[in-house]
mmCIF file of C-alpha atoms and ligand atoms in Angstrom:
data_model
loop_
_atom_site.group_PDB
_atom_site.id
_atom_site.type_symbol
_atom_site.label_atom_id
_atom_site.label_comp_id
_atom_site.label_asym_id
_atom_site.label_seq_id
_atom_site.Cartn_x
_atom_site.Cartn_y
_atom_site.Cartn_z
ATOM 1 C CA MET A 1 148.186 87.463 199.595
ATOM 2 C CA GLY A 2 150.739 84.706 199.454
ATOM 3 C CA ALA A 3 154.371 83.747 199.239
ATOM 4 C CA ASN A 4 155.005 85.971 196.221
ATOM 5 C CA ASP A 5 154.104 89.114 198.136
ATOM 6 C CA LEU A 6 156.388 88.169 200.956
ATOM 7 C CA ALA A 7 159.164 87.605 198.426
ATOM 8 C CA THR A 8 158.644 91.143 197.161
ATOM 9 C CA VAL A 9 159.188 92.496 200.641
ATOM 10 C CA THR A 10 162.343 90.385 201.006
ATOM 11 C CA LEU A 11 163.649 91.810 197.733
ATOM 12 C CA HIS A 12 163.101 95.372 198.929
ATOM 13 C CA ARG A 13 164.910 94.576 202.134
ATOM 14 C CA ARG A 14 167.949 93.129 200.421
ATOM 15 C CA ALA A 15 168.095 96.056 198.044
ATOM 16 C CA ALA A 16 168.268 98.661 200.827
ATOM 17 C CA PRO A 17 172.042 98.863 201.410
ATOM 18 C CA SER A 18 172.910 98.964 197.694
ATOM 19 C CA ALA A 19 173.867 102.109 195.792
ATOM 20 C CA GLU A 20 170.434 102.282 194.205
ATOM 21 C CA PRO A 21 167.964 103.208 196.979
ATOM 22 C CA VAL A 22 164.587 101.509 197.162
ATOM 23 C CA ARG A 23 161.868 103.923 196.062
ATOM 24 C CA TRP A 24 158.435 103.419 197.527
ATOM 25 C CA SER A 25 155.483 104.676 195.528
ATOM 26 C CA VAL A 26 152.484 105.938 197.476
ATOM 27 C CA GLU A 27 150.486 103.161 195.779
ATOM 28 C CA ALA A 28 152.857 100.456 196.991
ATOM 29 C CA VAL A 29 152.655 101.762 200.545
ATOM 30 C CA GLN A 30 148.885 102.022 200.284
ATOM 31 C CA ALA A 31 148.757 98.400 199.096
ATOM 32 C CA LEU A 32 150.619 97.369 202.237
ATOM 33 C CA LEU A 33 148.268 99.413 204.442
ATOM 34 C CA ASP A 34 145.327 97.661 202.781
ATOM 35 C CA LEU A 35 146.573 94.114 203.366
ATOM 36 C CA PRO A 36 144.461 91.828 205.533
ATOM 37 C CA PHE A 37 145.516 92.558 209.127
ATOM 38 C CA ASP A 38 147.059 89.132 209.775
ATOM 39 C CA GLU A 39 149.080 89.217 206.555
ATOM 40 C CA LEU A 40 150.328 92.729 207.285
ATOM 41 C CA LEU A 41 151.439 91.810 210.800
ATOM 42 C CA PHE A 42 153.025 88.595 209.578
ATOM 43 C CA GLN A 43 155.061 90.467 206.962
ATOM 44 C CA ALA A 44 156.026 93.166 209.452
ATOM 45 C CA GLN A 45 157.101 90.656 212.108
ATOM 46 C CA THR A 46 159.033 88.659 209.495
ATOM 47 C CA VAL A 47 160.958 91.777 208.435
ATOM 48 C CA HIS A 48 161.425 92.742 212.067
ATOM 49 C CA ARG A 49 162.923 89.398 213.096
ATOM 50 C CA ALA A 50 165.278 89.442 210.102
ATOM 51 C CA HIS A 51 166.793 92.744 211.220
ATOM 52 C CA TRP A 52 166.344 93.129 214.952
ATOM 53 C CA PRO A 53 166.613 90.997 218.054
ATOM 54 C CA ALA A 54 163.223 90.019 219.401
ATOM 55 C CA ARG A 55 161.781 91.855 222.396
ATOM 56 C CA ASP A 56 164.377 94.628 222.299
ATOM 57 C CA ILE A 57 162.583 97.879 223.122
ATOM 58 C CA GLU A 58 164.579 101.105 223.234
ATOM 59 C CA LEU A 59 163.598 103.559 225.960
ATOM 60 C CA ALA A 60 163.949 107.255 225.106
ATOM 61 C CA THR A 61 163.059 109.965 227.603
ATOM 62 C CA LEU A 62 161.844 113.394 226.499
ATOM 63 C CA LEU A 63 162.370 116.733 228.184
ATOM 64 C CA SER A 64 160.989 120.065 227.056
ATOM 65 C CA VAL A 65 164.020 122.290 227.641
ATOM 66 C CA LYS A 66 162.312 125.409 226.252
ATOM 67 C CA THR A 67 158.548 125.419 226.438
ATOM 68 C CA GLY A 68 155.741 127.270 224.660
ATOM 69 C CA GLY A 69 155.484 130.645 222.955
ATOM 70 C CA CYS A 70 156.359 129.185 219.545
ATOM 71 C CA PRO A 71 155.694 131.457 216.531
ATOM 72 C CA GLU A 72 154.692 128.543 214.258
ATOM 73 C CA ASN A 73 151.052 127.477 213.921
ATOM 74 C CA CYS A 74 151.228 123.671 213.741
ATOM 75 C CA GLY A 75 147.581 122.734 214.256
ATOM 76 C CA TYR A 76 148.360 119.825 216.573
ATOM 77 C CA CYS A 77 150.721 121.618 218.908
ATOM 78 C CA PRO A 78 149.957 122.880 222.413
ATOM 79 C CA GLN A 79 153.117 125.025 222.335
ATOM 80 C CA SER A 80 152.131 127.407 219.546
ATOM 81 C CA ALA A 81 151.673 130.996 220.776
ATOM 82 C CA GLU A 82 148.664 131.238 218.446
ATOM 83 C CA PHE A 83 146.541 128.818 220.465
ATOM 84 C CA ASP A 84 145.182 129.200 223.950
ATOM 85 C CA THR A 85 146.134 125.876 225.475
ATOM 86 C CA GLY A 86 147.131 126.937 228.969
ATOM 87 C CA VAL A 87 150.787 126.009 228.408
ATOM 88 C CA GLN A 88 153.047 128.364 230.362
ATOM 89 C CA ALA A 89 155.997 129.580 228.316
ATOM 90 C CA GLN A 90 159.377 128.874 229.924
ATOM 91 C CA LYS A 91 162.889 129.957 229.002
ATOM 92 C CA LEU A 92 165.682 127.541 228.137
ATOM 93 C CA MET A 93 166.536 125.345 231.124
ATOM 94 C CA SER A 94 169.906 125.464 232.846
ATOM 95 C CA VAL A 95 172.584 122.797 232.467
ATOM 96 C CA GLU A 96 171.979 121.802 236.106
ATOM 97 C CA GLU A 97 168.238 121.248 235.606
ATOM 98 C CA VAL A 98 168.777 119.239 232.438
ATOM 99 C CA THR A 99 171.540 117.159 234.034
ATOM 100 C CA ARG A 100 169.231 116.274 236.934
ATOM 101 C CA ALA A 101 166.468 115.191 234.564
ATOM 102 C CA ALA A 102 168.866 113.193 232.395
ATOM 103 C CA GLN A 103 170.325 111.423 235.421
ATOM 104 C CA ALA A 104 166.825 110.520 236.604
ATOM 105 C CA ALA A 105 166.006 109.175 233.126
ATOM 106 C CA LYS A 106 169.167 107.083 233.147
ATOM 107 C CA ASP A 107 168.402 105.777 236.637
ATOM 108 C CA ALA A 108 164.954 104.741 235.424
ATOM 109 C CA GLY A 109 166.490 102.753 232.571
ATOM 110 C CA ALA A 110 166.403 105.113 229.578
ATOM 111 C CA THR A 111 169.269 104.951 227.087
ATOM 112 C CA ARG A 112 168.392 108.009 225.003
ATOM 113 C CA PHE A 113 167.567 111.506 226.185
ATOM 114 C CA CYS A 114 165.722 113.806 223.799
ATOM 115 C CA MET A 115 165.560 117.549 224.381
ATOM 116 C CA GLY A 116 162.749 119.494 222.723
ATOM 117 C CA ALA A 117 162.565 123.242 222.265
ATOM 118 C CA ALA A 118 159.566 125.203 221.002
ATOM 119 C CA TRP A 119 161.509 127.243 218.488
ATOM 120 C CA ARG A 120 160.708 127.891 214.844
ATOM 121 C CA ALA A 121 164.474 127.964 214.294
ATOM 122 C CA PRO A 122 167.182 128.423 216.946
ATOM 123 C CA LYS A 123 169.541 131.401 216.877
ATOM 124 C CA ASP A 124 173.268 130.739 216.893
ATOM 125 C CA ARG A 125 173.476 131.712 220.555
ATOM 126 C CA ASP A 126 170.740 129.160 221.337
ATOM 127 C CA ILE A 127 172.850 126.507 219.622
ATOM 128 C CA GLU A 128 175.779 127.407 221.882
ATOM 129 C CA LYS A 129 173.642 126.874 224.963
ATOM 130 C CA VAL A 130 172.158 123.629 223.646
ATOM 131 C CA ALA A 131 175.718 122.443 222.941
ATOM 132 C CA GLU A 132 176.341 122.629 226.691
ATOM 133 C CA LEU A 133 173.206 120.609 227.375
ATOM 134 C CA ILE A 134 174.339 117.976 224.884
ATOM 135 C CA GLY A 135 177.712 117.796 226.644
ATOM 136 C CA ALA A 136 175.965 117.191 229.973
ATOM 137 C CA VAL A 137 173.759 114.423 228.560
ATOM 138 C CA LYS A 138 176.683 112.729 226.824
ATOM 139 C CA GLY A 139 178.700 113.021 230.042
ATOM 140 C CA LEU A 140 176.161 110.728 231.700
ATOM 141 C CA GLY A 141 176.685 108.093 229.018
ATOM 142 C CA LEU A 142 173.281 108.624 227.401
ATOM 143 C CA GLN A 143 172.593 108.944 223.687
ATOM 144 C CA SER A 144 171.594 112.511 222.922
ATOM 145 C CA CYS A 145 168.762 113.707 220.714
ATOM 146 C CA ALA A 146 167.463 117.219 220.130
ATOM 147 C CA THR A 147 164.493 118.727 218.337
ATOM 148 C CA LEU A 148 164.847 122.475 218.008
ATOM 149 C CA GLY A 149 163.051 123.392 214.779
ATOM 150 C CA MET A 150 164.640 124.365 211.479
ATOM 151 C CA LEU A 151 168.437 124.326 211.278
ATOM 152 C CA GLU A 152 170.924 125.900 208.938
ATOM 153 C CA ALA A 153 173.880 123.818 207.770
ATOM 154 C CA HIS A 154 176.400 125.452 210.105
ATOM 155 C CA GLN A 155 174.082 124.953 213.083
ATOM 156 C CA ALA A 156 173.763 121.239 212.363
ATOM 157 C CA GLN A 157 177.553 121.053 212.156
ATOM 158 C CA ALA A 158 177.883 122.828 215.528
ATOM 159 C CA LEU A 159 175.452 120.371 217.123
ATOM 160 C CA ARG A 160 177.401 117.447 215.713
ATOM 161 C CA ALA A 161 180.650 118.954 217.039
ATOM 162 C CA ALA A 162 178.984 119.155 220.467
ATOM 163 C CA GLY A 163 178.373 115.398 220.280
ATOM 164 C CA LEU A 164 174.714 115.274 219.228
ATOM 165 C CA ASP A 165 173.785 111.733 218.172
ATOM 166 C CA TYR A 166 170.252 112.251 216.771
ATOM 167 C CA TYR A 167 168.167 115.156 215.529
ATOM 168 C CA ASN A 168 164.385 114.827 215.486
ATOM 169 C CA HIS A 169 162.530 116.686 212.758
ATOM 170 C CA ASN A 170 159.224 115.221 211.672
ATOM 171 C CA LEU A 171 157.571 115.433 208.268
ATOM 172 C CA ASP A 172 154.311 114.920 210.166
ATOM 173 C CA THR A 173 152.027 114.089 207.212
ATOM 174 C CA ALA A 174 151.925 113.799 203.421
ATOM 175 C CA PRO A 175 153.023 116.849 201.399
ATOM 176 C CA GLU A 176 149.471 117.220 200.023
ATOM 177 C CA TYR A 177 147.963 117.546 203.508
ATOM 178 C CA TYR A 178 150.731 119.589 205.124
ATOM 179 C CA GLY A 179 149.240 122.989 204.247
ATOM 180 C CA ASP A 180 146.055 122.031 206.113
ATOM 181 C CA ILE A 181 148.069 121.531 209.301
ATOM 182 C CA VAL A 182 150.611 124.367 209.295
ATOM 183 C CA ASP A 183 151.155 127.350 207.026
ATOM 184 C CA THR A 184 154.052 129.174 208.704
ATOM 185 C CA ARG A 185 156.591 126.910 206.964
ATOM 186 C CA SER A 186 156.707 124.556 203.991
ATOM 187 C CA TYR A 187 157.353 120.861 203.507
ATOM 188 C CA GLN A 188 160.508 121.813 201.637
ATOM 189 C CA ASP A 189 161.744 123.699 204.750
ATOM 190 C CA ARG A 190 161.489 120.415 206.664
ATOM 191 C CA LEU A 191 163.323 118.487 203.937
ATOM 192 C CA ASP A 192 166.082 121.123 203.859
ATOM 193 C CA THR A 193 166.713 120.804 207.601
ATOM 194 C CA LEU A 194 166.762 117.020 207.332
ATOM 195 C CA ALA A 195 169.387 117.317 204.583
ATOM 196 C CA HIS A 196 171.553 119.602 206.763
ATOM 197 C CA VAL A 197 171.294 117.152 209.657
ATOM 198 C CA ARG A 198 172.262 114.211 207.466
ATOM 199 C CA ALA A 199 175.146 116.120 205.867
ATOM 200 C CA ALA A 200 176.514 117.045 209.296
ATOM 201 C CA GLY A 201 176.764 113.355 210.191
ATOM 202 C CA ILE A 202 173.983 113.395 212.810
ATOM 203 C CA SER A 203 171.625 110.407 212.770
ATOM 204 C CA VAL A 204 168.153 111.325 211.607
ATOM 205 C CA CYS A 205 164.983 110.857 213.654
ATOM 206 C CA CYS A 206 162.002 111.629 211.443
ATOM 207 C CA GLY A 207 158.409 110.507 211.663
ATOM 208 C CA GLY A 208 154.902 111.852 211.734
ATOM 209 C CA ILE A 209 151.491 112.035 213.325
ATOM 210 C CA VAL A 210 148.379 110.099 212.446
ATOM 211 C CA GLY A 211 144.857 110.944 213.564
ATOM 212 C CA MET A 212 144.905 114.541 212.292
ATOM 213 C CA GLY A 213 141.847 114.031 210.078
ATOM 214 C CA GLU A 214 144.049 112.839 207.214
ATOM 215 C CA ALA A 215 142.813 110.414 204.550
ATOM 216 C CA PRO A 216 144.409 106.942 204.396
ATOM 217 C CA VAL A 217 146.302 108.018 201.259
ATOM 218 C CA HIS A 218 147.998 110.749 203.301
ATOM 219 C CA ARG A 219 149.287 108.111 205.721
ATOM 220 C CA ALA A 220 150.692 106.236 202.741
ATOM 221 C CA GLY A 221 152.166 109.491 201.423
ATOM 222 C CA LEU A 222 153.862 110.215 204.752
ATOM 223 C CA ILE A 223 155.451 106.768 204.971
ATOM 224 C CA ALA A 224 156.578 106.932 201.331
ATOM 225 C CA GLN A 225 158.242 110.305 201.963
ATOM 226 C CA ILE A 226 160.118 109.071 205.017
ATOM 227 C CA ALA A 227 161.071 105.726 203.504
ATOM 228 C CA ASN A 228 162.363 107.460 200.349
ATOM 229 C CA LEU A 229 164.754 109.692 202.249
ATOM 230 C CA ASP A 230 168.177 108.506 201.170
ATOM 231 C CA PRO A 231 169.152 106.885 203.417
ATOM 232 C CA TYR A 232 165.964 106.461 205.397
ATOM 233 C CA PRO A 233 166.073 107.697 209.033
ATOM 234 C CA GLU A 234 167.684 105.712 211.816
ATOM 235 C CA SER A 235 164.661 106.500 214.041
ATOM 236 C CA VAL A 236 161.052 106.820 212.945
ATOM 237 C CA PRO A 237 158.623 108.099 215.593
ATOM 238 C CA ILE A 238 154.987 107.374 214.816
ATOM 239 C CA ASN A 239 152.757 109.624 216.901
ATOM 240 C CA SER A 240 149.038 109.273 217.424
ATOM 241 C CA LEU A 241 147.651 112.787 217.777
ATOM 242 C CA VAL A 242 147.245 113.916 221.370
ATOM 243 C CA ARG A 243 144.153 116.104 221.017
ATOM 244 C CA VAL A 244 144.860 119.159 223.122
ATOM 245 C CA PRO A 245 141.992 121.553 223.922
ATOM 246 C CA GLY A 246 142.613 124.952 222.359
ATOM 247 C CA THR A 247 144.459 123.580 219.316
ATOM 248 C CA PRO A 248 142.703 123.544 215.918
ATOM 249 C CA LEU A 249 142.871 119.741 215.935
ATOM 250 C CA ALA A 250 141.290 119.349 219.384
ATOM 251 C CA ASP A 251 138.203 117.771 217.823
ATOM 252 C CA ALA A 252 139.864 115.723 215.073
ATOM 253 C CA PRO A 253 138.129 112.358 214.612
ATOM 254 C CA PRO A 254 140.100 109.718 216.543
ATOM 255 C CA ILE A 255 141.913 107.174 214.407
ATOM 256 C CA ASP A 256 140.827 103.535 214.636
ATOM 257 C CA PRO A 257 143.537 101.956 216.829
ATOM 258 C CA LEU A 258 143.934 99.078 214.355
ATOM 259 C CA ASP A 259 144.696 101.601 211.602
ATOM 260 C CA PHE A 260 147.402 103.021 213.848
ATOM 261 C CA VAL A 261 148.897 99.518 214.189
ATOM 262 C CA ARG A 262 148.847 99.269 210.390
ATOM 263 C CA VAL A 263 150.935 102.427 210.051
ATOM 264 C CA ILE A 264 153.519 101.018 212.473
ATOM 265 C CA ALA A 265 153.647 97.762 210.505
ATOM 266 C CA VAL A 266 154.138 99.551 207.205
ATOM 267 C CA ALA A 267 156.898 101.721 208.696
ATOM 268 C CA ARG A 268 158.632 98.507 209.773
ATOM 269 C CA ILE A 269 158.284 96.844 206.358
ATOM 270 C CA THR A 270 159.474 99.879 204.406
ATOM 271 C CA MET A 271 162.312 100.789 206.803
ATOM 272 C CA PRO A 272 163.628 97.469 208.109
ATOM 273 C CA THR A 273 166.664 98.739 210.011
ATOM 274 C CA ALA A 274 165.062 101.851 211.538
ATOM 275 C CA ARG A 275 164.069 102.051 215.175
ATOM 276 C CA VAL A 276 160.314 102.499 214.825
ATOM 277 C CA ARG A 277 159.098 104.377 217.875
ATOM 278 C CA LEU A 278 155.609 104.010 219.243
ATOM 279 C CA SER A 279 155.471 107.665 220.264
ATOM 280 C CA ALA A 280 152.839 110.154 221.465
ATOM 281 C CA GLY A 281 149.338 108.929 222.170
ATOM 282 C CA ARG A 282 150.139 105.743 224.095
ATOM 283 C CA GLN A 283 147.860 106.806 226.969
ATOM 284 C CA GLN A 284 144.876 106.514 224.652
ATOM 285 C CA LEU A 285 145.971 103.219 223.097
ATOM 286 C CA GLY A 286 145.748 100.804 226.011
ATOM 287 C CA GLU A 287 147.965 97.799 226.647
ATOM 288 C CA ALA A 288 146.502 95.449 224.047
ATOM 289 C CA VAL A 289 146.975 97.879 221.158
ATOM 290 C CA GLN A 290 150.495 98.705 222.326
ATOM 291 C CA ALA A 291 151.279 94.976 222.357
ATOM 292 C CA LEU A 292 150.017 94.801 218.762
ATOM 293 C CA CYS A 293 152.285 97.736 217.874
ATOM 294 C CA PHE A 294 155.286 95.819 219.228
ATOM 295 C CA LEU A 295 154.179 92.798 217.210
ATOM 296 C CA ALA A 296 153.959 95.088 214.168
ATOM 297 C CA GLY A 297 157.607 96.038 214.620
ATOM 298 C CA ALA A 298 157.722 98.992 217.007
ATOM 299 C CA ASN A 299 160.937 98.677 219.020
ATOM 300 C CA SER A 300 161.172 101.964 220.860
ATOM 301 C CA ILE A 301 158.961 104.046 223.144
ATOM 302 C CA PHE A 302 159.039 107.394 224.884
ATOM 303 C CA TYR A 303 159.589 106.461 228.495
ATOM 304 C CA GLY A 304 158.781 108.861 231.318
ATOM 305 C CA ASP A 305 155.685 110.397 232.869
ATOM 306 C CA LYS A 306 155.586 113.294 230.416
ATOM 307 C CA LEU A 307 156.108 113.798 226.695
ATOM 308 C CA LEU A 308 156.904 117.499 226.164
ATOM 309 C CA VAL A 309 153.913 119.120 227.828
ATOM 310 C CA THR A 310 151.288 116.363 227.731
ATOM 311 C CA GLY A 311 151.106 113.089 229.632
ATOM 312 C CA ASN A 312 152.594 109.685 228.907
ATOM 313 C CA PRO A 313 152.126 106.372 230.746
ATOM 314 C CA ASP A 314 154.112 106.520 233.989
ATOM 315 C CA VAL A 315 157.284 104.486 234.285
ATOM 316 C CA GLU A 316 155.741 101.946 236.653
ATOM 317 C CA ALA A 317 152.955 101.233 234.168
ATOM 318 C CA ASP A 318 155.484 100.808 231.361
ATOM 319 C CA ARG A 319 157.694 98.533 233.412
ATOM 320 C CA ALA A 320 154.652 96.448 234.303
ATOM 321 C CA LEU A 321 153.595 96.244 230.653
ATOM 322 C CA LEU A 322 157.069 95.309 229.426
ATOM 323 C CA HIS A 323 157.385 92.734 232.181
ATOM 324 C CA LYS A 324 153.951 91.322 231.392
ATOM 325 C CA LEU A 325 154.985 90.927 227.763
ATOM 326 C CA GLY A 326 158.279 89.271 228.772
ATOM 327 C CA TYR A 327 160.446 92.038 227.313
ATOM 328 C CA ALA A 328 163.807 92.210 229.080
ATOM 329 C CA THR A 329 164.511 95.908 228.674
ATOM 330 C CA ARG A 330 167.005 97.750 230.839
ATOM 331 C CA ALA A 331 164.087 99.360 232.711
ATOM 332 C CA VAL A 332 162.877 95.983 233.952
ATOM 333 C CA GLN A 333 166.436 94.972 234.866
ATOM 334 C CA VAL A 334 167.002 98.245 236.752
ATOM 335 C CA GLN A 335 163.872 97.601 238.763
ATOM 336 C CA ALA A 336 165.043 94.084 239.600
ATOM 337 C CA GLY A 337 168.396 95.500 240.773
ATOM 338 C CA GLU A 338 170.294 93.757 237.964
ATOM 339 C CA HIS A 339 171.728 96.992 236.551
ATOM 340 C CA PRO A 340 173.745 99.689 238.329
HETATM 341 N N1 SAM B 1 159.657 122.936 217.377
HETATM 342 C C1 SAM B 1 160.308 121.789 216.895
HETATM 343 C C2 SAM B 1 159.663 121.218 215.656
HETATM 344 O O1 SAM B 1 158.508 121.479 215.379
HETATM 345 O O2 SAM B 1 160.354 120.483 214.951
HETATM 346 C C3 SAM B 1 160.483 120.685 217.917
HETATM 347 C C4 SAM B 1 159.381 120.370 218.886
HETATM 348 S S1 SAM B 1 157.878 119.722 218.186
HETATM 349 C C5 SAM B 1 156.798 119.740 219.566
HETATM 350 C C6 SAM B 1 158.261 118.002 217.876
HETATM 351 C C7 SAM B 1 157.190 117.125 217.276
HETATM 352 O O3 SAM B 1 156.220 116.782 218.256
HETATM 353 C C8 SAM B 1 156.353 117.662 216.143
HETATM 354 O O4 SAM B 1 157.015 117.626 214.925
HETATM 355 C C9 SAM B 1 155.165 116.726 216.146
HETATM 356 O O5 SAM B 1 155.408 115.637 215.275
HETATM 357 C C10 SAM B 1 155.105 116.245 217.588
HETATM 358 N N2 SAM B 1 153.879 116.695 218.253
HETATM 359 C C11 SAM B 1 153.637 117.945 218.696
HETATM 360 N N3 SAM B 1 152.408 118.025 219.242
HETATM 361 C C12 SAM B 1 151.860 116.796 219.137
HETATM 362 C C13 SAM B 1 150.599 116.258 219.515
HETATM 363 N N4 SAM B 1 149.643 116.996 220.089
HETATM 364 N N5 SAM B 1 150.361 114.949 219.270
HETATM 365 C C14 SAM B 1 151.319 114.190 218.682
HETATM 366 N N6 SAM B 1 152.525 114.654 218.305
HETATM 367 C C15 SAM B 1 152.790 115.944 218.516
HETATM 368 C C1 DTB B 2 158.110 113.030 218.328
HETATM 369 O O1 DTB B 2 157.924 112.508 217.223
HETATM 370 N N1 DTB B 2 157.205 113.064 219.299
HETATM 371 C C2 DTB B 2 157.707 113.757 220.447
HETATM 372 C C3 DTB B 2 159.167 114.061 220.049
HETATM 373 N N2 DTB B 2 159.228 113.615 218.708
HETATM 374 C C4 DTB B 2 159.718 115.404 220.250
HETATM 375 C C5 DTB B 2 156.862 114.902 220.886
HETATM 376 C C6 DTB B 2 155.427 114.522 221.176
HETATM 377 C C7 DTB B 2 154.722 115.719 221.682
HETATM 378 C C8 DTB B 2 153.336 115.405 222.169
HETATM 379 C C9 DTB B 2 152.606 116.598 222.668
HETATM 380 C C10 DTB B 2 153.349 117.350 223.731
HETATM 381 O O2 DTB B 2 153.527 116.833 224.844
HETATM 382 O O3 DTB B 2 153.747 118.494 223.446
HETATM 383 FE FE1 SF4 B 3 156.437 125.203 217.381
HETATM 384 FE FE2 SF4 B 3 157.368 122.719 217.000
HETATM 385 FE FE3 SF4 B 3 154.979 123.164 218.196
HETATM 386 FE FE4 SF4 B 3 155.223 123.637 215.597
HETATM 387 S S1 SF4 B 3 155.452 121.626 216.602
HETATM 388 S S2 SF4 B 3 154.220 124.996 217.104
HETATM 389 S S3 SF4 B 3 157.336 124.376 215.493
HETATM 390 S S4 SF4 B 3 156.971 123.709 218.982
#
């Protein structure tokens, strides 16, 4: 691999804002995934530095505002009612509870607060209640994000009117592998919701999961799908499967951590201006692999002791890691008393 390949990447990058969107073939993405590791990271870091300030890591805190009892059967998910995972179903949280959690997240240095609900699709009266939660989060000066399942067009518009900044809806894997993971909805259902979110003027957060027993070509297929959304998402969470006992994927073969880094790098190269979030699974990755993910272009993490129902590195560990790496995020500044 040499200068010519790097030039190709530069060309793709320049083409992105034009009327004609860049289309990524699965083969082109696969070719990136297959690059020698040093070349891949060099290309990813080159793209990253051309579009983002160095060492700028966004901190997004998650809260499960409605937990468990979900009628879908996503094979990775501890919140499906079909699987015996020990998760206790809980009703939608009150505005007071959510406000307390959002304030704590802000105090710890988070800038985005993401509310997750284990719904297949919210009812209109659920949207009204979530609108209040969004108002509370926005009132604290935080960016708001929600992930509530499938949306109809009018529901996306209502969320936007309530002030929602981002909607998370993941494509999770390649279309060809999707039916192996969930069969209570289709890939097209996911694409339809993403289109409603985009049309309503909400920024799109859309990513996937690796380590679900998929073939490398499915990872390429996932990235191609996300990168070919027009425009591509503002946020791209890349999750490493958290293997939860009781789910069908509890015994999925773990992904090689270096292959996970590759997926992050390829997300960065194909979606230069997206926030690429190093998402679920950080507890299993260790500090060195996380550092490689940042080098590969990840510039966002979920920050807080919990994801939705499973664990995440605690905030002290994350502050220590970011400090060790010399990353001046707001969390480190808050700890040093430099931020109100
Ligand atoms: N019910 C909504 C939906 O499916 O869109 C929102 C909540 S759902 C838990 C949000 C996302 O979390 C999923 O799309 C999936 O990508 C991710 N996720 C769920 N369980 C996971 C696990 N065990 N490991 C990694 N990511 C997971
Ligand atoms: C995303 O891509 N990952 C987050 C968020 N979006 C909603 C969820 C991860 C869930 C991990 C397993 C759990 O705790 O339920
Ligand atoms: Fe339900 Fe979302 Fe979990 Fe699927 S991922 S079972 S839709 S909460």
